[in-house]
Every structure is written in C-alpha cells, then in structure tokens.
C-alpha cells in the first residue's frame, strides 16, 4: 500500500468502510462532520446503510437496533452530541451489543466551542450513562494510529460484546497526515447466537436491557464485570518513548501525548533525562505499567487538555511510588511544546514532593498572574 | 530534522492549498508530515491559516508557536505572524496586499508582489503558487521540481490543464526570492 494524505475524520470513516461497516447512523456536529459527509457518499456507493438521524438520540438508538441484527455498526459525534447519546450507550451496554463509537472531542462544558479538547475522558471512560458498565476506549495520537485502531475497535467490540470508543479531539479529526489505509475487505456477517435477524424456522430471540427480576439483573452485571476483567487482562495498549534511562516520565494520551513528545525531545536535547508514556487504551487503563514506571522514575508529569481527568487514573495507579505534577489546558486550548518543556525544566530543577495535591498546585500556577 | 511553516491569509487566497501541496510533496519524498488547518469560526469569512510540519521522524506537536518559516498573504496575517517567526527564519510577504514595510531585521523577509506576478502570468488566483515558489527559493527543504511533481501526481484530472501556469508561478516566485536574497 502507498501512503496517501488524508484528513483524520475522513480516514477513520473510510477505514470503517473498508473493514466492513454495514450501517452508520449519525447526526452532524463540528468537528466530526467529515465522518458523516464521507459516509453519506461512500456507504450508498458500496450498497450499505447511511442514515442521518433526526437527532443524536435517534442516531444512537438506530445504532442500538441495527447492532441487534449482528451487523457491523457505528456512530460518531462530538462532546455535546455524545452527552445526548448517553442513555442509548447505557442501553447498548446493558444489552451486551458490539457497537463502535467515535468521539471527536471539543471544548466544553456546555455548547463550548469547536476547538480540540480532551474534556470527555471521564464521561467516556468512567460512565456517562447509568449503571455498571465499562466501554473499551482507544485514544490514538495520529491519523495512522486512528486508522489502525478502527478494525481493532470493531474486533474488540465483537469479541467482548462491548462498546468500543475511539476517542480523539478536533485536531486529529481536522488535520491531514500520510496514512496507509486497510485493504477493502468483503462484509462478513457473523452468525451470532443472539442476533435478531429473522426468526423464520427457528425460535424467537429477544434482546433487551430490561431485567425486572433483580437476581437476573445482578447476574448480567456480574457477567459484564467478568468480561471487563478479561478485557483488562488482554487489551492494554500503550507506547513508550525515551523511557529507558528516564528520571522524569511524562504521561499524556492522544494529542496532548504527541505535543508532550515534542517537549520531551526538546528537554532531552538539553540533557534532561525525560521520557514519555502514552496510553493508547485509556479504558482499560494501563495501571500496572504506570505503577511499574512510577517505581523507576523520580517524578511524573501528567499532561492533558482537561482539568486532570486521566490524572485520577494515574494517581490510583501510582499511589505514593512517585510524586506527581499536572499540566492541563482547558476549554479548547492545545498546549504548545514550550509550555510542557517549561514544566519539565521546573521539575528537573526542583523535583515535586509527595505531599499536597498536584491539581491544586497546577490551578494555583494557572491562576497566578505571570510577572 | 524538522521544519514548520505557517501559511496565512484571507479565505479564498489558497492558503490551505499551499499547505496541502507542501504536505503532498513532503509525503512523496518519504518525509513525515502534518497539515493542521484553522477550522474554527475564524475561517468562515475571516483569515485562514494552516501549519505544515515536515520531519524525518514521528512528528510530535502539529502546532507550533514560533515557526522558522511563514507565508503571509495579507496584512492581518503579517501583523499576527511577523513577531512570531523564529530568529533567523524566513517570512514571505505578499506585497500586493500589504502596505507596510517589514519590521524584523533578524529574519529574512521577502516582499513579493504575488498578485501582480500572478496577473502577469494570466490568472491572479496563482498568487498562492508565486508565494510558495518564493518560500522554496529561501528554504532547502524541497525544490520547485518536488512541488511540480506533487501537483502533477495529486491534482485531479480535471485541473491538469492548469499545471503549466502553476509551474510558471512557482518558478517566477523562486526566481524573485533568489534575486531578492542576492541584493
């Protein structure tokens, strides 16, 4: 395959088509509109279903219904639209269906703006919808990585009968990079024993998330949790940069991870022993790997485009093995490498203490007027 | 090795296209490249910009604060980006749309009447390629030939008849910049 220059949103959409997406249901919202735009043309071209629903609620429930048939299905949205979809996401989780969801995050809360953000981390990874369920969440930092994660997201969703989310922000959606897309594959409809795909000649099947008998609902919950244990055991993904001899580890996912890579390289060129740990699966979170990392570095800097949502997962993993610092930009601001470099230099000069709260220290730095 | 270029101007001046052509050419040379557009409300009727990063290894940040090179196609873009260019860097200014002199003396500034040169060639829409040619005259990252090959390879068939004039615009821009540097 040759490398082609693709816009993130379009590359993700085309990758989904090529790996056998049978039905897409969505509703427009910036900065993910190119996904709909691309699929509105491509899906009919290859004889598959594209529906622009009347709302996000319509879209997520159409995906829910289509997933019941065992077809490979997907929807996408951006932060406010994802909020609207939460009820349907919980229903899909409760019905144990494979669905892929793309969230192209934008600045918030509220209507916010259309600039890149990572403010949906907690909502996507730790709930949003009601009840005990855990989506698989993959956070690519480049368009190639996003494209490579599309078939994986479908495979994981179908293997574990779970929602799989590809979590990106507006910058990955809107930028262009050279990518190699997957080859066009034929659609293969799996013969699931649960699929409601026509009961002629066989017993009726019923799919639902309603279990009025509480003991049965508890069984469903336990089954979901056992499956989540398997996912946690098997599906951890991350990438490490310059960590072999590192004394400071930067941890960041997606765009903040790749911006941090520039800062880490700049710091290395100044002789600072710093490396980068970039979680790719943010749910399940690579907690064991982060804990091990904490045992061999002197301090950790967490960088995010939110107020420290992944920081909480890092704190759980690290405990008191290493002192933490946090640097976040909010509301749609993407940090420049120099800002993160400044943080690395500050930590190199004066390692942080285990005492106190990294979020409070960061907030104090953010809100103190610069001299 | 990494080079970053910010290209800015009014919507319709072809600044996004400049970035894409540079990105295509970099990709075809086997480089890593990112093209990051401004996609916010400002692109609806106001100024547009894009940032191209070209590198030999995996690219970190697709955004840069102080690029070593920039093309500015109008006055608001000159005002915004001139102070941000890295010392020793290159600034290509579309002098046809700017009525002031450059202020920095620690960078190479090329004031090129891109609209006028484009009109001499026969189409004022070529101003973006004239400015791109000027950039190539000042930077060692790619040659006019690389860009011509990229245009040839990636322009849709229906636009192929426009190639000779685009090539001419690139060459005139480069010649202008090389002459300007000599002076």
XYZ file of C-alpha atoms in Angstrom:
554
model
C 0.000 0.000 0.000
C 1.123 3.520 -0.728
C 0.853 6.407 1.666
C -1.922 8.871 0.947
C -2.651 12.244 2.549
C -5.927 12.005 4.470
C -7.922 14.194 6.806
C -8.427 12.407 10.148
C -12.227 12.271 10.096
C -12.348 11.035 6.505
C -9.595 8.467 7.042
C -11.439 6.981 10.037
C -14.684 6.845 8.047
C -13.032 5.229 5.039
C -11.188 2.725 7.240
C -14.541 1.696 8.734
C -15.998 1.186 5.239
C -13.021 -0.933 4.223
C -13.245 -3.218 7.246
C -16.901 -3.975 6.635
C -19.020 -1.259 8.246
C -22.596 -2.225 7.319
C -24.569 0.569 8.928
C -23.798 4.110 10.064
C -26.259 6.348 11.887
C -25.280 9.842 12.925
C -26.177 13.475 13.371
C -23.994 16.419 12.338
C -21.824 18.292 14.812
C -18.471 20.027 14.328
C -15.619 18.976 14.422
C -16.637 15.495 13.248
C -18.891 16.384 10.312
C -16.493 14.977 7.711
C -17.246 11.490 9.049
C -20.920 11.864 8.093
C -20.083 13.701 4.915
C -17.728 10.964 3.769
C -20.041 8.114 4.706
C -23.118 9.772 3.174
C -21.404 9.343 -0.170
C -19.425 6.143 0.408
C -21.982 3.909 2.119
C -24.627 4.098 -0.643
C -21.833 3.671 -3.202
C -20.994 0.252 -1.713
C -24.639 -0.656 -1.083
C -24.654 -0.169 2.676
C -26.758 1.854 5.102
C -26.137 5.505 5.910
C -28.772 7.350 7.897
C -28.598 10.944 9.028
C -30.926 10.710 12.004
C -33.191 13.470 13.316
C -31.060 13.864 16.440
C -28.264 12.220 18.418
C -30.917 10.316 20.369
C -32.285 8.977 17.122
C -28.798 8.066 15.881
C -27.702 6.131 18.977
C -30.983 4.212 19.131
C -30.758 3.351 15.430
C -27.262 2.001 16.085
C -28.679 0.063 19.031
C -31.373 -1.501 16.854
C -29.016 -2.250 13.964
C -26.466 -3.851 16.324
C -29.187 -6.275 17.436
C -29.127 -7.796 13.954
C -25.425 -8.674 14.299
C -24.359 -6.157 11.660
C -21.120 -4.182 12.000
C -22.376 -0.735 13.001
C -21.003 2.605 14.115
C -21.925 6.139 15.056
C -19.891 9.241 15.754
C -20.362 12.589 17.388
C -18.608 15.297 19.353
C -18.854 16.143 23.039
C -22.346 17.720 23.387
C -23.725 15.104 21.000
C -22.061 12.318 22.993
C -23.780 13.645 26.116
C -27.120 13.286 24.355
C -26.272 9.693 23.425
C -25.502 8.515 26.964
C -28.867 6.881 27.632
C -28.574 4.820 24.465
C -24.961 3.920 25.264
C -26.038 2.518 28.630
C -28.858 0.533 26.948
C -26.378 -0.896 24.419
C -24.044 -1.867 27.278
C -26.934 -3.451 29.162
C -27.994 -5.422 26.100
C -24.375 -6.591 25.556
C -24.060 -5.491 21.949
C -20.987 -4.674 19.850
C -21.042 -1.034 18.766
C -18.235 1.304 17.725
C -18.481 4.951 18.675
C -16.189 7.784 17.553
C -15.972 10.826 19.840
C -14.182 13.817 18.312
C -13.910 15.932 21.453
C -14.371 19.712 21.526
C -14.146 22.458 24.122
C -16.713 22.466 26.904
C -18.616 22.202 29.180
C -21.952 23.103 27.618
C -22.095 24.129 23.999
C -18.481 25.233 24.470
C -16.685 25.629 21.168
C -15.371 23.532 18.291
C -11.693 23.622 19.277
C -9.763 20.458 20.262
C -10.226 19.251 23.841
C -9.929 16.118 25.962
C -12.738 17.044 28.319
C -14.795 13.890 27.681
C -12.238 11.479 29.193
C -14.114 10.868 32.436
C -17.508 10.774 30.769
C -16.387 8.210 28.197
C -14.091 6.056 30.360
C -15.924 6.138 33.665
C -19.572 6.212 32.805
C -21.731 8.975 31.493
C -24.553 6.533 31.105
C -26.084 4.915 34.176
C -25.203 1.553 35.658
C -22.055 -0.554 35.943
C -20.531 -0.845 32.505
C -17.111 -0.135 31.003
C -16.573 0.867 27.398
C -13.302 -0.055 25.711
C -11.719 3.319 24.888
C -8.848 3.709 22.433
C -7.099 7.081 22.168
C -4.926 7.439 19.057
C -2.445 10.306 18.728
C -2.115 10.312 14.944
C -4.274 9.611 11.924
C -2.385 6.409 11.117
C -2.915 5.168 14.646
C -6.619 6.094 14.444
C -6.972 4.206 11.160
C -5.202 1.171 12.634
C -7.481 1.234 15.677
C -10.696 1.188 13.600
C -10.566 -2.554 12.742
C -9.329 -3.270 16.273
C -12.269 -1.380 17.774
C -14.725 -3.483 15.749
C -12.894 -6.708 16.601
C -12.816 -5.921 20.333
C -16.448 -4.797 20.379
C -17.492 -8.045 18.689
C -15.187 -10.270 20.738
C -16.369 -8.935 24.091
C -19.898 -7.783 23.091
C -18.923 -4.363 24.358
C -18.974 -0.749 23.243
C -15.628 0.311 21.797
C -14.909 4.027 21.565
C -12.246 5.751 19.501
C -11.553 8.925 21.456
C -9.918 11.731 19.508
C -10.120 15.517 19.553
C -10.888 18.081 16.891
C -7.256 18.456 15.867
C -6.857 14.782 14.902
C -10.231 14.958 13.161
C -9.322 18.028 11.152
C -5.629 17.612 10.398
C -4.083 15.725 7.469
C -1.265 13.178 7.643
C 0.035 10.489 5.304
C -1.639 7.176 6.059
C -1.861 3.648 4.775
C -5.473 2.578 4.828
C -6.536 -1.058 5.192
C -7.408 -3.019 2.046
C -11.093 -3.219 1.126
C -12.485 -6.394 2.719
C -15.771 -8.107 1.957
C -18.524 -7.707 4.545
C -18.636 -10.782 6.756
C -21.810 -11.027 8.841
C -21.053 -13.103 11.930
C -23.587 -15.744 12.878
C -24.189 -14.653 16.463
C -26.401 -16.949 18.552
C -28.176 -13.894 19.920
C -28.756 -11.827 16.782
C -32.342 -10.851 15.985
C -32.005 -11.312 12.261
C -35.240 -13.058 11.271
C -36.806 -15.988 13.173
C -38.174 -17.974 10.239
C -37.602 -21.655 11.021
C -36.087 -21.053 14.423
C -37.057 -19.974 17.925
C -37.608 -16.274 18.507
C -34.798 -14.372 20.166
C -35.303 -11.395 22.404
C -32.729 -8.695 23.109
C -33.289 -6.181 25.853
C -31.610 -4.320 28.686
C -34.612 -4.768 30.953
C -34.335 -7.398 33.706
C -37.177 -6.915 36.157
C -36.033 -9.908 38.199
C -33.245 -8.353 40.246
C -31.302 -11.589 40.671
C -31.080 -11.942 36.896
C -30.012 -8.294 36.539
C -27.308 -8.985 39.096
C -26.146 -11.973 37.011
C -25.962 -9.723 33.948
C -23.899 -7.220 35.914
C -21.535 -9.933 37.129
C -21.181 -11.253 33.575
C -20.303 -7.754 32.343
C -17.713 -7.408 35.106
C -16.137 -10.822 34.424
C -15.856 -9.815 30.777
C -14.335 -6.498 31.798
C -11.730 -8.408 33.834
C -10.786 -10.314 30.667
C -10.567 -7.038 28.737
C -8.338 -5.530 31.433
C -6.088 -8.589 31.264
C -5.819 -8.773 27.452
C -6.370 -5.378 25.899
C -3.903 -2.923 27.434
C -2.130 -0.836 24.814
C 0.428 1.967 25.190
C 3.550 3.417 23.625
C 6.794 4.397 25.338
C 9.353 6.967 24.200
C 12.842 7.568 25.684
C 11.919 5.932 28.988
C 14.910 3.569 29.338
C 17.033 5.883 31.476
C 14.349 8.446 32.289
C 14.207 10.146 35.683
C 11.076 12.096 34.759
C 8.154 10.415 32.989
C 5.557 12.459 31.151
C 2.185 10.740 30.733
C -0.273 12.005 28.146
C -2.796 10.492 25.748
C -3.858 11.472 22.236
C -2.954 14.977 21.133
C -1.533 16.060 24.496
C 0.664 12.944 24.337
C 2.059 13.866 20.940
C 2.601 17.503 21.944
C 4.448 16.192 25.001
C 6.670 14.137 22.668
C 7.999 17.386 21.154
C 8.633 18.760 24.643
C 10.382 15.550 25.725
C 12.701 15.683 22.708
C 13.499 19.357 23.396
C 14.244 18.548 27.057
C 16.431 15.586 26.029
C 18.450 17.922 23.799
C 19.132 19.966 26.964
C 20.349 16.876 28.785
C 17.235 16.284 30.905
C 16.540 12.561 31.343
C 12.864 12.520 30.488
C 10.621 10.109 28.593
C 7.006 9.779 27.529
C 4.410 7.126 28.357
C 1.402 7.411 26.046
C -1.597 5.227 26.951
C -3.447 4.086 23.816
C -6.113 2.099 25.647
C -7.315 4.629 28.214
C -10.034 2.205 29.266
C -8.796 -0.319 30.279
C -6.114 1.990 31.670
C -2.539 0.632 31.733
C -2.463 0.891 35.536
C 0.099 -1.870 36.166
C 2.516 -0.408 33.594
C 2.132 3.094 35.065
C 2.705 1.697 38.576
C 5.900 -0.037 37.405
C 7.025 3.145 35.686
C 6.415 5.095 38.904
C 8.744 2.687 40.678
C 11.690 3.531 38.450
C 11.408 7.298 37.849
C 11.871 10.184 40.282
C 8.763 12.101 39.263
C 5.829 12.034 36.877
C 4.201 14.845 34.912
C 0.674 14.241 33.606
C -0.351 16.414 30.644
C -3.924 16.695 29.430
C -6.291 19.024 27.577
C -8.684 18.948 30.543
C -8.525 19.626 34.291
C -6.856 16.342 35.226
C -9.349 13.623 34.341
C -6.786 10.933 33.418
C -4.637 12.233 36.294
C -7.048 10.469 38.663
C -6.376 7.122 36.961
C -2.644 7.821 37.146
C -2.921 8.722 40.847
C -4.744 5.450 41.554
C -2.005 3.506 39.784
C 0.960 5.430 41.210
C -0.083 5.807 44.843
C 2.958 7.102 46.710
C 5.541 5.431 44.456
C 6.431 8.747 42.799
C 5.482 12.402 43.205
C 3.138 13.775 40.548
C 2.732 17.073 38.801
C -0.045 18.068 36.435
C -0.268 20.423 33.484
C -3.557 20.959 31.690
C -5.029 23.398 29.196
C -8.773 23.874 29.125
C -11.687 24.953 27.021
C -10.237 24.083 23.627
C -6.664 25.325 24.136
C -3.977 22.975 22.794
C -0.704 23.370 24.695
C 2.452 24.307 22.803
C 5.509 22.089 23.368
C 7.286 25.005 25.082
C 4.726 25.105 27.870
C 5.290 21.423 28.643
C 9.052 21.902 28.277
C 8.798 24.624 30.927
C 7.082 22.189 33.280
C 9.732 19.522 32.629
C 12.521 22.033 33.305
C 10.826 23.154 36.514
C 10.514 19.537 37.723
C 14.123 18.756 36.720
C 15.317 21.730 38.777
C 13.090 21.049 41.759
C 11.507 17.602 41.949
C 7.947 17.766 43.297
C 7.032 16.462 46.714
C 4.720 13.574 47.549
C 2.801 15.946 49.797
C -0.013 18.123 48.619
C -2.214 17.932 45.582
C -0.904 18.255 42.008
C -4.229 19.637 40.739
C -4.222 22.392 43.350
C -0.598 23.279 42.591
C -1.406 23.450 38.857
C -4.521 25.563 39.432
C -2.516 27.965 41.571
C 0.104 28.297 38.807
C -2.612 28.769 36.152
C -4.449 31.480 38.058
C -1.446 33.426 39.368
C -0.755 36.348 37.053
C 2.629 35.941 35.308
C 5.217 38.565 36.230
C 15.429 17.487 11.069
C 12.103 19.258 11.396
C 10.716 22.315 9.594
C 7.496 24.106 10.417
C 5.678 26.512 8.113
C 2.646 28.689 8.871
C 0.674 29.870 5.854
C -1.943 32.556 6.444
C -4.230 34.882 4.527
C -7.850 35.628 3.662
C -10.183 32.761 2.874
C -10.069 32.275 -0.903
C -6.382 33.149 -1.339
C -5.490 29.483 -1.448
C -3.516 29.293 1.785
C -4.903 25.862 2.697
C -3.922 24.645 -0.751
C -0.339 25.898 -0.334
C -0.099 23.818 2.826
C -1.565 20.764 1.142
C 0.798 20.953 -1.825
C 3.756 21.236 0.558
C 2.385 18.272 2.516
C 1.924 16.165 -0.613
C 5.442 16.957 -1.787
C 6.907 16.119 1.628
C 4.974 12.842 1.748
C 6.158 11.896 -1.741
C 9.744 12.482 -0.605
C 9.184 9.933 2.158
C 9.004 12.513 4.949
C 6.686 12.604 7.920
C 4.260 15.500 7.589
C 1.260 17.069 9.298
C -1.135 19.647 7.853
C -3.201 21.374 10.501
C -5.866 23.863 9.387
C -7.589 26.562 11.354
C -11.124 25.200 11.312
C -12.798 27.458 13.831
C -15.295 30.256 13.278
C -12.456 32.491 12.022
C -12.280 30.510 8.782
C -15.863 31.453 7.966
C -15.196 34.742 6.212
C -12.102 35.950 8.016
C -8.498 34.868 7.987
C -7.461 31.311 7.364
C -4.234 29.612 8.254
C -2.633 26.225 8.229
C 0.506 24.823 9.794
C 2.658 22.287 7.990
C 5.279 20.310 9.903
C 7.804 18.309 7.862
C 10.170 15.934 9.643
C 12.300 12.819 9.309
C 10.902 11.153 12.439
C 7.490 10.764 14.111
C 6.022 14.250 14.491
C 5.061 15.422 17.955
C 3.085 18.636 18.079
C 1.246 19.583 14.876
C 1.008 23.141 16.236
C 3.959 25.486 16.550
C 4.305 28.795 18.310
C 7.456 30.115 16.641
C 7.846 28.667 13.155
C 11.089 29.130 11.222
C 9.107 29.902 8.052
C 5.853 31.577 7.136
C 3.926 32.818 4.115
C 1.562 35.706 4.830
C -0.835 36.646 2.059
C -2.441 39.730 3.672
C -1.860 42.480 6.243
C -3.669 40.921 9.253
C -1.539 37.797 8.796
C 1.671 39.847 8.587
C 0.699 41.661 11.793
C -0.036 38.378 13.521
C 2.855 36.197 12.408
C 5.802 38.556 11.831
C 6.542 38.814 15.578
C 6.328 35.027 15.952
C 8.925 33.907 13.380
C 11.957 32.241 14.912
C 15.099 34.450 14.678
C 16.984 33.516 11.521
C 13.737 32.367 9.919
C 12.064 33.217 6.623
C 8.976 35.351 6.049
C 7.328 35.548 2.632
C 5.023 38.568 2.392
C 2.510 39.072 -0.381
C 3.454 42.729 -1.004
C 0.460 43.184 -3.314
C -1.823 43.064 -0.280
C 0.369 44.765 2.290
C 1.096 48.480 2.543
C 3.795 48.481 5.173
C 7.438 47.514 5.398
C 8.640 44.521 7.373
C 9.769 45.308 10.915
C 12.051 42.429 11.831
C 15.757 42.635 10.970
C 16.691 39.246 12.436
C 14.816 37.218 9.809
C 14.901 37.020 6.018
C 11.833 38.808 4.706
C 10.862 38.579 1.037
C 8.325 41.183 -0.056
C 6.927 39.709 -3.227
C 4.072 41.246 -5.255
C 2.454 37.851 -5.666
C -0.870 39.106 -7.057
C 0.872 41.260 -9.673
C 3.184 38.451 -10.772
C 0.190 36.102 -10.910
C -1.719 38.537 -13.100
C 1.283 38.814 -15.432
C 1.130 35.036 -15.814
C -2.541 35.382 -16.607
C -4.519 34.412 -13.502
C -4.500 36.242 -10.174
C -5.513 33.017 -8.422
C -1.918 31.860 -8.934
C -0.680 34.306 -6.265
C -0.517 31.442 -3.769
C 1.830 29.442 -6.018
C 4.010 32.531 -6.632
C 4.391 32.926 -2.863
C 5.077 29.210 -2.482
C 7.808 29.463 -5.095
C 9.346 32.332 -3.120
C 9.385 30.173 0.017
C 11.163 27.365 -1.845
C 13.744 29.916 -3.014
C 14.632 30.540 0.634
C 14.316 27.075 2.193
C 16.310 23.958 1.479
C 13.547 21.501 2.382
C 12.177 20.994 -1.129
C 12.750 22.105 -4.686
C 10.354 23.544 -7.237
C 10.698 20.209 -9.060
C 9.427 18.349 -5.968
C 6.376 20.585 -5.833
C 5.740 20.280 -9.555
C 5.830 16.503 -9.199
C 3.405 16.694 -6.275
C 0.983 18.894 -8.223
C 1.245 16.534 -11.191
C 0.603 13.485 -9.022
C -2.180 14.755 -6.803
C -4.183 17.352 -8.759
C -7.452 15.853 -10.006
C -7.513 15.149 -13.758
C -9.951 17.971 -14.483
C -7.393 20.502 -13.236
C -4.394 19.106 -15.139
C -4.633 21.801 -17.830
C -3.795 24.353 -15.117
C -0.449 22.750 -14.328
C 1.817 24.695 -16.745
C 0.714 28.037 -15.289
C 1.112 26.741 -11.735
C 4.647 25.620 -12.618
C 5.373 29.028 -14.107
C 4.084 30.714 -10.943
C 6.298 28.537 -8.735
C 9.368 29.262 -10.883
C 8.733 33.025 -11.030
C 8.301 33.101 -7.259
C 11.536 31.220 -6.696
C 13.476 33.435 -9.127
C 12.128 36.554 -7.417
C 13.176 35.292 -3.974
C 16.652 34.274 -5.145
C 17.202 37.697 -6.731
C 15.913 39.419 -3.589
C 18.295 37.447 -1.362
C 21.284 38.371 -3.595
C 20.602 42.105 -3.218
